[in-house]
Coordinates of C-alpha atoms in Angstrom, one line a residue:
X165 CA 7.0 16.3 -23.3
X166 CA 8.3 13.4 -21.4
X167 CA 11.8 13.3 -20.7
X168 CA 13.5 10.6 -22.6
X169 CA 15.1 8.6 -19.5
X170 CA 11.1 8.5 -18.3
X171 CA 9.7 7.4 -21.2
X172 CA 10.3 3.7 -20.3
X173 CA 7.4 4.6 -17.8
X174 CA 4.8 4.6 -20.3
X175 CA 5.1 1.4 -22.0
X176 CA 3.5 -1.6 -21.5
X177 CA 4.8 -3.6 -18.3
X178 CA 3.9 -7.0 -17.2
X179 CA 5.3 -9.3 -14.7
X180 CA 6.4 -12.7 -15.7
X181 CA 4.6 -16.4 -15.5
X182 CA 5.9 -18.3 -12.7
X183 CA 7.6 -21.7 -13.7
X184 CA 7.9 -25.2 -11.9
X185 CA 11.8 -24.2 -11.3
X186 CA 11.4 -20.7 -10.0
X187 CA 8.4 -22.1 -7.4
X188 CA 10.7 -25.1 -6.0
X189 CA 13.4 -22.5 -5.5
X190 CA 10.5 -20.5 -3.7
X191 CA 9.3 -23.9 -1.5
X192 CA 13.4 -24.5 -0.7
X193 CA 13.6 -20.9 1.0
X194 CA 10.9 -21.0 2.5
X195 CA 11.3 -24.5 4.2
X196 CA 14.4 -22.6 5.3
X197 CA 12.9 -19.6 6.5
X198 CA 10.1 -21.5 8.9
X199 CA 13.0 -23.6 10.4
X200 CA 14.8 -20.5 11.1
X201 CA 11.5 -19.1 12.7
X202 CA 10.8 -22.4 14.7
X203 CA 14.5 -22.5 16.0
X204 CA 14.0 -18.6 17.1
X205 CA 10.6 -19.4 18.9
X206 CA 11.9 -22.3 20.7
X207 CA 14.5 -20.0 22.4
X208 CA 12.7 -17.1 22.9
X209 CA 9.9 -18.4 24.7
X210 CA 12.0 -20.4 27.7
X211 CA 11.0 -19.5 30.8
X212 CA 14.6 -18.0 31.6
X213 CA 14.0 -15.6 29.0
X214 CA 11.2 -14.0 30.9
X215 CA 11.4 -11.1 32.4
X216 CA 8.1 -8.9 33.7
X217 CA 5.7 -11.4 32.4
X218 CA 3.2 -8.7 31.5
X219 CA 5.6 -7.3 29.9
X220 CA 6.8 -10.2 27.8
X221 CA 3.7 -10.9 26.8
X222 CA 2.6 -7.6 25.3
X223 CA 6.6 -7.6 23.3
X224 CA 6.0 -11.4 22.4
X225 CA 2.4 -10.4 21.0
X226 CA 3.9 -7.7 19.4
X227 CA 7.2 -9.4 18.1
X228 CA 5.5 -12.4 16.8
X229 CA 2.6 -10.8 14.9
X230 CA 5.4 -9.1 12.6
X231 CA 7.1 -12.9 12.5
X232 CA 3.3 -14.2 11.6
X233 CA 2.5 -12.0 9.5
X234 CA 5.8 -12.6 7.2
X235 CA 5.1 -16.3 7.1
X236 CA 1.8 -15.6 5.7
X237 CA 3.2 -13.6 2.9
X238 CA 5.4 -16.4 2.4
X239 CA 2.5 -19.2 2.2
X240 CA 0.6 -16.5 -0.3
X241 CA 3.8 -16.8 -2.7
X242 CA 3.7 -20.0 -2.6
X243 CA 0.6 -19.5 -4.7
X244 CA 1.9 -17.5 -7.4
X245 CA -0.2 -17.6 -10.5
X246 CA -1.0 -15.3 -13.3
X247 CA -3.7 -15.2 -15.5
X248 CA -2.9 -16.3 -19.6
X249 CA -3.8 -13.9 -21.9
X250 CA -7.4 -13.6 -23.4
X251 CA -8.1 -11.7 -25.9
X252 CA -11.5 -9.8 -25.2
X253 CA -14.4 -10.5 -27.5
X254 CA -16.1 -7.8 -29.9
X255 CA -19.1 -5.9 -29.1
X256 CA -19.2 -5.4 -25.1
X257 CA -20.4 -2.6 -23.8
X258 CA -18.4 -0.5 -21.5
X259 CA -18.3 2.6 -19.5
X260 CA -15.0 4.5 -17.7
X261 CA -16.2 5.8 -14.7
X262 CA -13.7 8.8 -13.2
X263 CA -15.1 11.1 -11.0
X264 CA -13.8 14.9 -10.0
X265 CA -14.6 16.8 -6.7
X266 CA -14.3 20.4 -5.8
X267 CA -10.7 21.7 -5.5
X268 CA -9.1 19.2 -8.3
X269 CA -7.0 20.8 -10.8
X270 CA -8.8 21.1 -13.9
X271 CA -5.9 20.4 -16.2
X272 CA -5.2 16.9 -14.4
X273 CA -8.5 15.8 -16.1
X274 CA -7.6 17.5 -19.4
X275 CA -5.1 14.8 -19.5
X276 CA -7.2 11.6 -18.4
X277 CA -10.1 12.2 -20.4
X278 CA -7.9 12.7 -23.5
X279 CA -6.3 9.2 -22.5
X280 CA -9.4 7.8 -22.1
X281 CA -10.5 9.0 -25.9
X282 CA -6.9 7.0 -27.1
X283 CA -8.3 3.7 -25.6
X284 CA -8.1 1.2 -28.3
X285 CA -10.7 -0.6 -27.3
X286 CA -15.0 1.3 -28.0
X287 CA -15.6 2.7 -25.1
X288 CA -18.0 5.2 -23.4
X289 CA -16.4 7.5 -20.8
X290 CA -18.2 9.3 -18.2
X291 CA -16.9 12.2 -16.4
X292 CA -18.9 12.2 -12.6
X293 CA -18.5 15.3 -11.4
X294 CA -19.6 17.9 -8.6
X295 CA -17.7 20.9 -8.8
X296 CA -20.3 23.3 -9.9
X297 CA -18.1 24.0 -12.6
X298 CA -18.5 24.8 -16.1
X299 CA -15.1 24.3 -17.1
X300 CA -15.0 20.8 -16.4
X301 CA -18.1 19.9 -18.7
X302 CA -15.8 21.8 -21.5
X303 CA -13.1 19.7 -21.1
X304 CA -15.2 16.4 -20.8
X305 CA -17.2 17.0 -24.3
X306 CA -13.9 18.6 -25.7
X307 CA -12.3 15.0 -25.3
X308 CA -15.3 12.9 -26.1
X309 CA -16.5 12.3 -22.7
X310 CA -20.0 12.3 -21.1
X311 CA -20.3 14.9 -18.6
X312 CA -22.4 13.7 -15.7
X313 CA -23.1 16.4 -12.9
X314 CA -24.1 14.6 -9.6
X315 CA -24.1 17.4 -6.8
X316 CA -24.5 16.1 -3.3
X317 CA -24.5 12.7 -3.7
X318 CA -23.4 10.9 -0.1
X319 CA -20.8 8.4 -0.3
X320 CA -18.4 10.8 -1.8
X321 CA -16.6 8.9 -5.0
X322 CA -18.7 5.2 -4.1
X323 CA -21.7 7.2 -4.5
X324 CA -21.6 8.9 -7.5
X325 CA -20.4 5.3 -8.6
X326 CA -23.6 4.1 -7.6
X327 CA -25.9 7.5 -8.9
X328 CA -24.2 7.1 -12.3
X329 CA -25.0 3.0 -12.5
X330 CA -28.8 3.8 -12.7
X331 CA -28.3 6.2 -15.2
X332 CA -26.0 4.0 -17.7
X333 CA -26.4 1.2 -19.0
X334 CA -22.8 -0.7 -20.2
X335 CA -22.2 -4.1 -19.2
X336 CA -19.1 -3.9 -17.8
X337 CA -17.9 -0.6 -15.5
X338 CA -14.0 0.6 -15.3
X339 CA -13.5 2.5 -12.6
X340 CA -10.5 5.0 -13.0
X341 CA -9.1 7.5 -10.7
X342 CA -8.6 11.0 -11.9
X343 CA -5.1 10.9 -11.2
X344 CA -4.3 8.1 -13.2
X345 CA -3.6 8.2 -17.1
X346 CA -4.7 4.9 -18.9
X347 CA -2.5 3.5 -21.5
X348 CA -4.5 2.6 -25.1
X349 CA -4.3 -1.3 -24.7
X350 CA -5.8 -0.9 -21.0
X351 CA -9.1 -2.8 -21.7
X352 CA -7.5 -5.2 -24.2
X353 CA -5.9 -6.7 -20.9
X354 CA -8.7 -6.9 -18.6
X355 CA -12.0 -7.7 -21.1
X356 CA -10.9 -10.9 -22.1
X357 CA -11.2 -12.4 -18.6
X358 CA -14.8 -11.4 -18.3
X359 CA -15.8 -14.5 -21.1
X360 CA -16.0 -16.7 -17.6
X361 CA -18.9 -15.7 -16.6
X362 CA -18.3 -16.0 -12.7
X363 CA -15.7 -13.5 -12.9
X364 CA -17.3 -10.4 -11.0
X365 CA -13.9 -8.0 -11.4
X366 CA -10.8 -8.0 -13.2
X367 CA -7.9 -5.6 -11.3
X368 CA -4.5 -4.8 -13.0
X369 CA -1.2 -3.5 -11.3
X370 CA -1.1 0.5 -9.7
X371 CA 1.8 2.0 -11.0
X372 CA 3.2 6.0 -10.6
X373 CA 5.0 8.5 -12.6
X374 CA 5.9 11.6 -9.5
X375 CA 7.6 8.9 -7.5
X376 CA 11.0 11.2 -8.2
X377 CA 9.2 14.2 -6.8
X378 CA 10.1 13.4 -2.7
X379 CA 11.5 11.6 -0.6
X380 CA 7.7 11.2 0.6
X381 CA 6.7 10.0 -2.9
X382 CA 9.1 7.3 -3.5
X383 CA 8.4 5.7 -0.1
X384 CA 4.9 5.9 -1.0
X385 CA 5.6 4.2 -4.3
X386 CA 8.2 1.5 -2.7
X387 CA 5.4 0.7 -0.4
X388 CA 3.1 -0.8 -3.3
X389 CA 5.8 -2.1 -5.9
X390 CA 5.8 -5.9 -3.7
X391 CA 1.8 -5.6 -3.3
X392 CA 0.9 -5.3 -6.9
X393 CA 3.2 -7.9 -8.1
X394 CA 3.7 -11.1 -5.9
X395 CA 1.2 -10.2 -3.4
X396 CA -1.3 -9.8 -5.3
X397 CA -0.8 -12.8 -7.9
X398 CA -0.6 -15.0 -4.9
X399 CA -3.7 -13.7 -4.3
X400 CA -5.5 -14.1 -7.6
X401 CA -4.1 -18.1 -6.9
X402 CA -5.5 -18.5 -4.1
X403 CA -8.7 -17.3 -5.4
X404 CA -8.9 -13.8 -3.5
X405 CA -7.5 -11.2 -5.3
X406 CA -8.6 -7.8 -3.7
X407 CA -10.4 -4.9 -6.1
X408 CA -8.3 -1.5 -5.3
X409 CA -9.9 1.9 -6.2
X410 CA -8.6 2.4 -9.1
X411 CA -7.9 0.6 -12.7
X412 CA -10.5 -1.9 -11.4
X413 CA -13.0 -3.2 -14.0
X414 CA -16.7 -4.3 -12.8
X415 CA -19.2 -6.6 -14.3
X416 CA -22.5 -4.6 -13.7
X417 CA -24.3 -7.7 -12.6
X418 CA -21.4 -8.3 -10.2
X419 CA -22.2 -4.8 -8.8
X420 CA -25.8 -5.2 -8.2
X421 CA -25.7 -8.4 -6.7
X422 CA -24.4 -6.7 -3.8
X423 CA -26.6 -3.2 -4.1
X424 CA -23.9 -1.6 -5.5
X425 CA -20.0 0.0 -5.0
X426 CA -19.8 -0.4 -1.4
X427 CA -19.5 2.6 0.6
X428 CA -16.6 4.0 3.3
X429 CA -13.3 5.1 3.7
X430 CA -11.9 1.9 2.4
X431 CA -14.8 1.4 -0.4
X432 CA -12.9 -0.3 -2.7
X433 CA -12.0 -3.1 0.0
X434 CA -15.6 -2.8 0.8
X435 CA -16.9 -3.7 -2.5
X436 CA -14.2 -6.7 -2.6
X437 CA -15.1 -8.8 0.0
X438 CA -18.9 -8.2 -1.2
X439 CA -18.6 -9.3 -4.4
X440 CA -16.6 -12.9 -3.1
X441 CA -19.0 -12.7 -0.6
X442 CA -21.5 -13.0 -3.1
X443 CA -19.8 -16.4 -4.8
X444 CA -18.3 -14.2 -7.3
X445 CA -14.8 -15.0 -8.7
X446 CA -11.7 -12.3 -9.3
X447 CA -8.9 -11.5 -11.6
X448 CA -6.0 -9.8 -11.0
X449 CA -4.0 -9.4 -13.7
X450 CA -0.3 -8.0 -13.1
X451 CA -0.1 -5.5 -15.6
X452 CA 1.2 -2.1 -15.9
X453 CA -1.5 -0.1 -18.4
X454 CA -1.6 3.0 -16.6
X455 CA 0.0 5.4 -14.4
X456 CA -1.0 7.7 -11.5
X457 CA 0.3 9.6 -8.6
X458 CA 1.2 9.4 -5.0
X459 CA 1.2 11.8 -2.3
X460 CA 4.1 13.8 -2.6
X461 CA 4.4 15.7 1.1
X462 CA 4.5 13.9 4.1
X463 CA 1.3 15.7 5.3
X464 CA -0.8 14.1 2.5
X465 CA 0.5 10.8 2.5
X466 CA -0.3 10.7 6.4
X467 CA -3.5 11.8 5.8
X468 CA -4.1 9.2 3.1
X469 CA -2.9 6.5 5.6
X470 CA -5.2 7.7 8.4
X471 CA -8.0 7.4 5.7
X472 CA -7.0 4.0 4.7
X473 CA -6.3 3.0 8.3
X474 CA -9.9 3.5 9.6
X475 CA -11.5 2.4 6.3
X476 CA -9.6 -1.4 6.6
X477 CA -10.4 -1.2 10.5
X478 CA -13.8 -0.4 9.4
X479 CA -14.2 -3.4 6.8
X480 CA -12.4 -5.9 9.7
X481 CA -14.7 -5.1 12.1
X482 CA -18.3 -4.9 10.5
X483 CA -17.8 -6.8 7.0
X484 CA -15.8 -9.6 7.9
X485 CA -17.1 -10.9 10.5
X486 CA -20.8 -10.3 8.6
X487 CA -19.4 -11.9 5.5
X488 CA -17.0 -14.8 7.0
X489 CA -18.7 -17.7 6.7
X490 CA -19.7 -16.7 2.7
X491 CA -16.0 -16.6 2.0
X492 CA -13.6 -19.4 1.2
X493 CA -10.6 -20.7 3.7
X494 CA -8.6 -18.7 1.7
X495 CA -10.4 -15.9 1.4
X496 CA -11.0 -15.3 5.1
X497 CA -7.3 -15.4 5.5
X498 CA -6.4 -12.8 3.0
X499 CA -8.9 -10.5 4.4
X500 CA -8.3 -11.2 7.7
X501 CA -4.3 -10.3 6.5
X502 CA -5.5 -7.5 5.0
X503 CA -7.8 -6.1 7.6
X504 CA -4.8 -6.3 10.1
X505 CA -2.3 -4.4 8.4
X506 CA -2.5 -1.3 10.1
X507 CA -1.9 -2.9 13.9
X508 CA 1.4 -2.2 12.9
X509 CA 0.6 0.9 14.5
X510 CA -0.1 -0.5 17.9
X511 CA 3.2 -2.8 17.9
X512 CA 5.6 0.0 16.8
X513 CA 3.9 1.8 19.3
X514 CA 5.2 -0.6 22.0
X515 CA 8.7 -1.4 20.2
X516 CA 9.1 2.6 20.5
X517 CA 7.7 2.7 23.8
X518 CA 9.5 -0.4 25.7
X519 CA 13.0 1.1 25.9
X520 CA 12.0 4.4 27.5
X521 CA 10.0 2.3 29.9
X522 CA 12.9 0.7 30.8
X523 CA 15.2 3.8 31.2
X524 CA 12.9 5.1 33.3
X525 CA 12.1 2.3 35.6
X526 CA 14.3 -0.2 35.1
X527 CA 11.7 -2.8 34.1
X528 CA 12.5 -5.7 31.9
X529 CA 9.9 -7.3 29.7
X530 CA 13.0 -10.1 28.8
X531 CA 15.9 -10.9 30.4
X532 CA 17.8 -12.6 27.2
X533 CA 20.6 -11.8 25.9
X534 CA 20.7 -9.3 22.9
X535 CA 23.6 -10.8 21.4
X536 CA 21.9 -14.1 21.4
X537 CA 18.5 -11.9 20.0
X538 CA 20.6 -10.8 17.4
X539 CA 22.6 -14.3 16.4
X540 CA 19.3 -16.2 15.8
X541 CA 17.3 -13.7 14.6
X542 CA 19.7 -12.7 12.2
X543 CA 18.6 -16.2 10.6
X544 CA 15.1 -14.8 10.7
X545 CA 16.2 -12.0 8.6
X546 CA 18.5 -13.3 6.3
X547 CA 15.8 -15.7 4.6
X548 CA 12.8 -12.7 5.4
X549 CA 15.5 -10.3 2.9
X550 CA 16.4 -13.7 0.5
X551 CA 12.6 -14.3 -0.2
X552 CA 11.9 -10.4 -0.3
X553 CA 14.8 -10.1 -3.1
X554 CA 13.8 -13.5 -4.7
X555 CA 10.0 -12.7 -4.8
X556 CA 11.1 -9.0 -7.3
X557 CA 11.3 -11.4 -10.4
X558 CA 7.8 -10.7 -10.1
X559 CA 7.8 -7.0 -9.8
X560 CA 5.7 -5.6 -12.6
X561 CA 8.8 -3.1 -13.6
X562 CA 11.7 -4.9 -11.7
X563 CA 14.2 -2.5 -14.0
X564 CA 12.7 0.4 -12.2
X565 CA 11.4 -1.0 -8.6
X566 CA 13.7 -4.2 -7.4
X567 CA 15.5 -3.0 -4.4
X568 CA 15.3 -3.0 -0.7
X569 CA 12.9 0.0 -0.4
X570 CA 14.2 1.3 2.3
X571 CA 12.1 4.3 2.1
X572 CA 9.4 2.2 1.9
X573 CA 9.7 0.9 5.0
X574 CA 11.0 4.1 7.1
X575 CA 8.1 5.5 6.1
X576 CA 5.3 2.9 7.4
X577 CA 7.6 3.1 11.0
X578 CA 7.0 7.2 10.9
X579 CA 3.4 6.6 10.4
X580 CA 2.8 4.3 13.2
X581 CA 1.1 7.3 14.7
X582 CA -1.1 7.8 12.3
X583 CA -1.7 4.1 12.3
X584 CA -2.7 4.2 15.6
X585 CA -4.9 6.5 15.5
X586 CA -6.7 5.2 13.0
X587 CA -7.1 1.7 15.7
X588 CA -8.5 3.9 18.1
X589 CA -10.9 5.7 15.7
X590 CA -12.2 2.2 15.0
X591 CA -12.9 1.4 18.4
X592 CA -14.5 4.1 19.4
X593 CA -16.8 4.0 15.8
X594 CA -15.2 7.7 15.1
X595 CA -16.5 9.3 11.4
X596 CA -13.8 10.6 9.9
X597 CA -14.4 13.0 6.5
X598 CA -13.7 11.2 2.9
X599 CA -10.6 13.7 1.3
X600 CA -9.4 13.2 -2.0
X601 CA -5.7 12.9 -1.5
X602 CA -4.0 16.1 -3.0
X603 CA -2.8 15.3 -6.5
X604 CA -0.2 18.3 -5.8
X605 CA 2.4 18.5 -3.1
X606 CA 0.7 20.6 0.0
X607 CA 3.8 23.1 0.9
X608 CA 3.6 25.8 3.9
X609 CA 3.2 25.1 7.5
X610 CA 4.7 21.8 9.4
X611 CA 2.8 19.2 9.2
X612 CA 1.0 18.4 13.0
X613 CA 2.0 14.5 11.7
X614 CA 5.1 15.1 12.2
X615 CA 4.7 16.5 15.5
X616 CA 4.9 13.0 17.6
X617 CA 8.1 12.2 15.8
X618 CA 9.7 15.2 16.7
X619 CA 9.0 14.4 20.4
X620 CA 10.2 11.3 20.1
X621 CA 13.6 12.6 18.9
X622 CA 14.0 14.6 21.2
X623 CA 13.0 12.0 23.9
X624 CA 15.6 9.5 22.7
X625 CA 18.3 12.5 22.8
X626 CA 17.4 13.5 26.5
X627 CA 17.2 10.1 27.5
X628 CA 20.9 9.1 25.8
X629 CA 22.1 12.4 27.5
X630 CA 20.5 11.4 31.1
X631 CA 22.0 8.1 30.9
X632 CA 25.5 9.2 29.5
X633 CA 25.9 11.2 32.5
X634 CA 24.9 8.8 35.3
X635 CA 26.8 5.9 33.7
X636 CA 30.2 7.9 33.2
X637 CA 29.8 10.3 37.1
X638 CA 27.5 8.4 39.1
X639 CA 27.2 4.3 38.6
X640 CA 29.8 2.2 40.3
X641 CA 32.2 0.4 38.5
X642 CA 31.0 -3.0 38.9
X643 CA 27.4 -2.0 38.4
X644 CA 28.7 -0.6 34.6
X645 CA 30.0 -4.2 34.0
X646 CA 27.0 -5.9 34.7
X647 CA 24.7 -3.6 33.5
X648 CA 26.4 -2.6 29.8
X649 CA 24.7 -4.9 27.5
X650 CA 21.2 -4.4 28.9
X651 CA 20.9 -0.8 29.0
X652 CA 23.7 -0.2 25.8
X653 CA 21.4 -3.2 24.3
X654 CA 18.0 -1.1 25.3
X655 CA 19.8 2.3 23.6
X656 CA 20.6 0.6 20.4
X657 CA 16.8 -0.9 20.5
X658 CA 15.7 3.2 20.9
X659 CA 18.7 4.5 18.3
X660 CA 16.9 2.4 15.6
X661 CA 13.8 3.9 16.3
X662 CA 15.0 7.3 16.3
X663 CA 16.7 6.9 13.1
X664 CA 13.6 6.0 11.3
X665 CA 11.4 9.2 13.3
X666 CA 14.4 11.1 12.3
X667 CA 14.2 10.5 8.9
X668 CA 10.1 11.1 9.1
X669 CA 11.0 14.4 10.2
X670 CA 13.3 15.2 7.7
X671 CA 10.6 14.2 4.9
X672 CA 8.3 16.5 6.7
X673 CA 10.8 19.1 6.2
X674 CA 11.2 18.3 2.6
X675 CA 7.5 18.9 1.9
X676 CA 8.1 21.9 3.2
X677 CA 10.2 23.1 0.6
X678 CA 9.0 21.2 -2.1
X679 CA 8.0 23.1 -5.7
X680 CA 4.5 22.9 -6.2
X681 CA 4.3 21.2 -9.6
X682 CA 1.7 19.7 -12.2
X683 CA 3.3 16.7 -13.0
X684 CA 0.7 15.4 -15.8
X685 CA 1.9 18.7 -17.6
X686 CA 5.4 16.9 -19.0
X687 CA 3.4 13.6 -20.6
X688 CA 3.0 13.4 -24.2
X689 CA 0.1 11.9 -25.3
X690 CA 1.2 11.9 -28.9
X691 CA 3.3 9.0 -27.7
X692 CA -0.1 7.2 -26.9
X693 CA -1.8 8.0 -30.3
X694 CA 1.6 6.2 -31.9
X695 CA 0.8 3.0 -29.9
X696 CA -2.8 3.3 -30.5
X697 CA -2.1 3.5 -34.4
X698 CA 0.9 0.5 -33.6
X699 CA 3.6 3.1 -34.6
X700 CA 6.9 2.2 -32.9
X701 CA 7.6 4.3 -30.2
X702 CA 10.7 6.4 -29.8

């Protein structure tokens, strides 16, 4: 049964229409916001400010792609727009694709495919599997379902996508993750949309119900609330809203036109930018009408990241550039915003980096003064966190996700590893195996991801010790004067980043002793069957 303070998770969520007044409000922060940037780049880039200039140049690169990559988000806003209501006609054929692989628990599925069967609206669902195992074509024709076995098909889950296309028929294709339990009114908010007949996909809002499970899980979660409400409906405005693996609907014809779900690590992102590519239009539609699961231990959620990481370095470097001139102004921006994400690797790498350079040889990339760093950039981050808190009226749950998702962000700072690693996979045009993520937390041995953070704890500690002991014994008095608010300015720099390694540590400890659980086991599906028959809930 679901416990009664979760059961608010498994009702309809939507987030709001932007008005005229909300949007100036928007325009009057943001106006503020660039000034605040524009005052900050006018000081930071005099020449007295310069330090090693090769230096500089690398922090400046690394500082400002953050800056440049905020004001973006904050032109996409600006764009806010979601889509009216439209009832979807009677009669259209459609299919729910879902797809299982070896090692899945079999009782996840039980629940899915009987969600699938409460779906108000006719439906055929298909169940793509290649487990070689019996029980799973049980539990598909127990709840209604087509069993499909497709054994060996390459392109992991895009493939059996595409095997299963020639064998079916239906005119329009969701495409459903196992993990995620679809609401009954899920196709009554994403058919209606497909009466335009240039709209090639319709996406609704990724939501979760084991966000309470870790400390892992609720960054993961925190990490997506922002995306899949005002990102993503500034997308749809701007006429670029991205298709993401799941709870995405197809129109077939939309999917042949570019030879079918594309292929890769990112496939989903793939198949996106193929299908604008093609002159096809999107929906995205910010609506909570199902609910899956995020990685609970840090181990799995790393992995996950790596995945994504080379799969959106992958679509940058071969699609885009392939596709670019078939996109709109807009479009190539978004992707191009998108396909960037995960450099954050490669800056954090040199924010971590820069301070121990210093303690060990004294090199300066900037001789400013942090005091002066932190008065005007506190400017910059005062109107970065007043549009991030302004832009949650759009959350598609604000009740349950409005906050500063902290977690969030400690957790894309530990991965920067990870991130980087998936950079230099994409140079060198490394393969890296398609895993499903683990629908269950992965307990047992440390995770080797959170090996690097370790060292870098320890590396901040040794290096605080080291300099402790020749300021206080060994540096002349006059020399501490002068020196204290570089090197004291260069250890606070460090102490941030080990707080945030520090706390990627401790949820790789966490997984450790985390209880392996079945979270699908406590929802009630009877509370479905009283929406689909418009009972009240209680």
């Amino acid at each position: 049964m679901i416990r009664q303070k979760n059961s608010s998770l498994w009702e309809f969520r939507e987030s709001p229409a932007p008005k005229v007044r909300h949007k100036f409000i928007l325009l009057v922060l943001v106006i503020a916001g660039l000034i605040s940037i524009v005052q900050l780049a006018d000081w930071w880039f005099r020449a007295g400010n310069i330090g090693n200039i090769y230096m500089f140049i690398l922090l400046s690169f690394c500082f400002w792609f953050g800056i440049v990559r905020m004001m973006l988000g904050w032109m996409n806003y600006l764009f806010l727009k979601k889509p009216p209501h439209i009832d979807p006609p009677e009669g259209l054929s459609v299919a729910i694709f879902t797809t299982s692989s070896p090692g899945e628990p079999l009782s996840m599925f039980e629940k899915t495919l009987a969600a699938c069967r409460e779906i108000r609206y006719p439906h055929t669902t298909y169940l793509l599997d290649d487990t070689r195992d019996p029980a799973f074509r049980e539990v598909a024709e127990k709840n209604g379902a087509v069993w499909m076995e497709l054994v060996g098909i390459p392109g992991a889950k895009a493939g059996k996508i595409n095997k299963a296309l020639q064998y079916t028929k239906e005119d329009f294709i969701l495409v459903l993750d196992p993990d995620h339990i679809p609401f009954p009114e899920f196709l009554d908010h994403t058919l209606g949309y497909f009466k335009d007949e240039k709209v090639g996909f319709v996406q609704v809002s990724q939501a979760y119900y084991n966000q309470y499970r870790s400390f892992t899980a609720k960054a993961a979660a925190e990490q997506t609330y922002g995306f899949y409400g005002p990102t993503q409906m500034g997308l749809f405005g701007l006429g670029g809203s991205v298709a993401i693996g799941a709870n995405c609907t197809f129109r077939r014809k939309a999917l042949e036109s570019i030879g079918g779900h594309g292929i890769g690590l990112a496939e989903d992102l793939i198949t996106s930018i193929r299908i604008h590519g093609a002159g096809w239009k999107s929906v995205y539609n910010p609506v909570i009408v199902s609910r899956g699961l995020v990685p609970e231990d840090f181990g799995s959620f790393c992995k996950q990241q790596l995945k994504w990481a080379r799969g959106v370095f992958e679509m940058t470097f071969s699609e885009l550039p392939r596709l670019f001139f078939k996109l709109s102004f807009w479009q190539k921006i978004s992707y191009f915003t998108i396909g960037t994400y995960y450099l954050v690797g490669f800056s954090a790498c040199i924010f971590t980096l820069i301070p121990f350079l210093f303690f060990l040889s004294g090199i300066l990339p900037a001789t400013m003064s942090f005091a002066d760093f932190l008065i005007r950039g506190s400017f910059v981050a005062f109107f970065g966190i007043l549009i991030y808190l302004y832009m949650q009226k759009w959350l598609c749950h604000p009740q349950r996700e409005r906050g500063l998702h902290w977690r969030g962000s400690i957790m894309k700072y530990a991965c920067w590893p990870v991130y980087f690693l998936g950079f230099l996979l994409s140079v060198v045009n490394a393969d890296i195996p398609y895993i499903p993520t683990a629908k269950k937390a992965v307990t047992g041995n440390f995770t080797p991801f959170g090996r690097p953070l370790i060292f870098q704890c320890i590396l901040f500690l040794f290096s605080f010790i080291i300099i402790y002991i020749k300021r206080r014994f060994f540096v002349p008095e006059g020399e501490l004067v002068l020196s204290a608010e570089k090197v004291w300015g260069m250890m606070g720099f460090a102490f941030l980043s080990f707080i945030m390694a520090a706390m990627g540590v401790y949820a790789a400890i966490e997984s450790q002793r985390l209880n392996v659980k079945e979270p699908w086991e406590k929802v009630d599906l009877n509370l479905f069957r009283r929406k689909k028959n418009g009972q009240e809930n209680t």
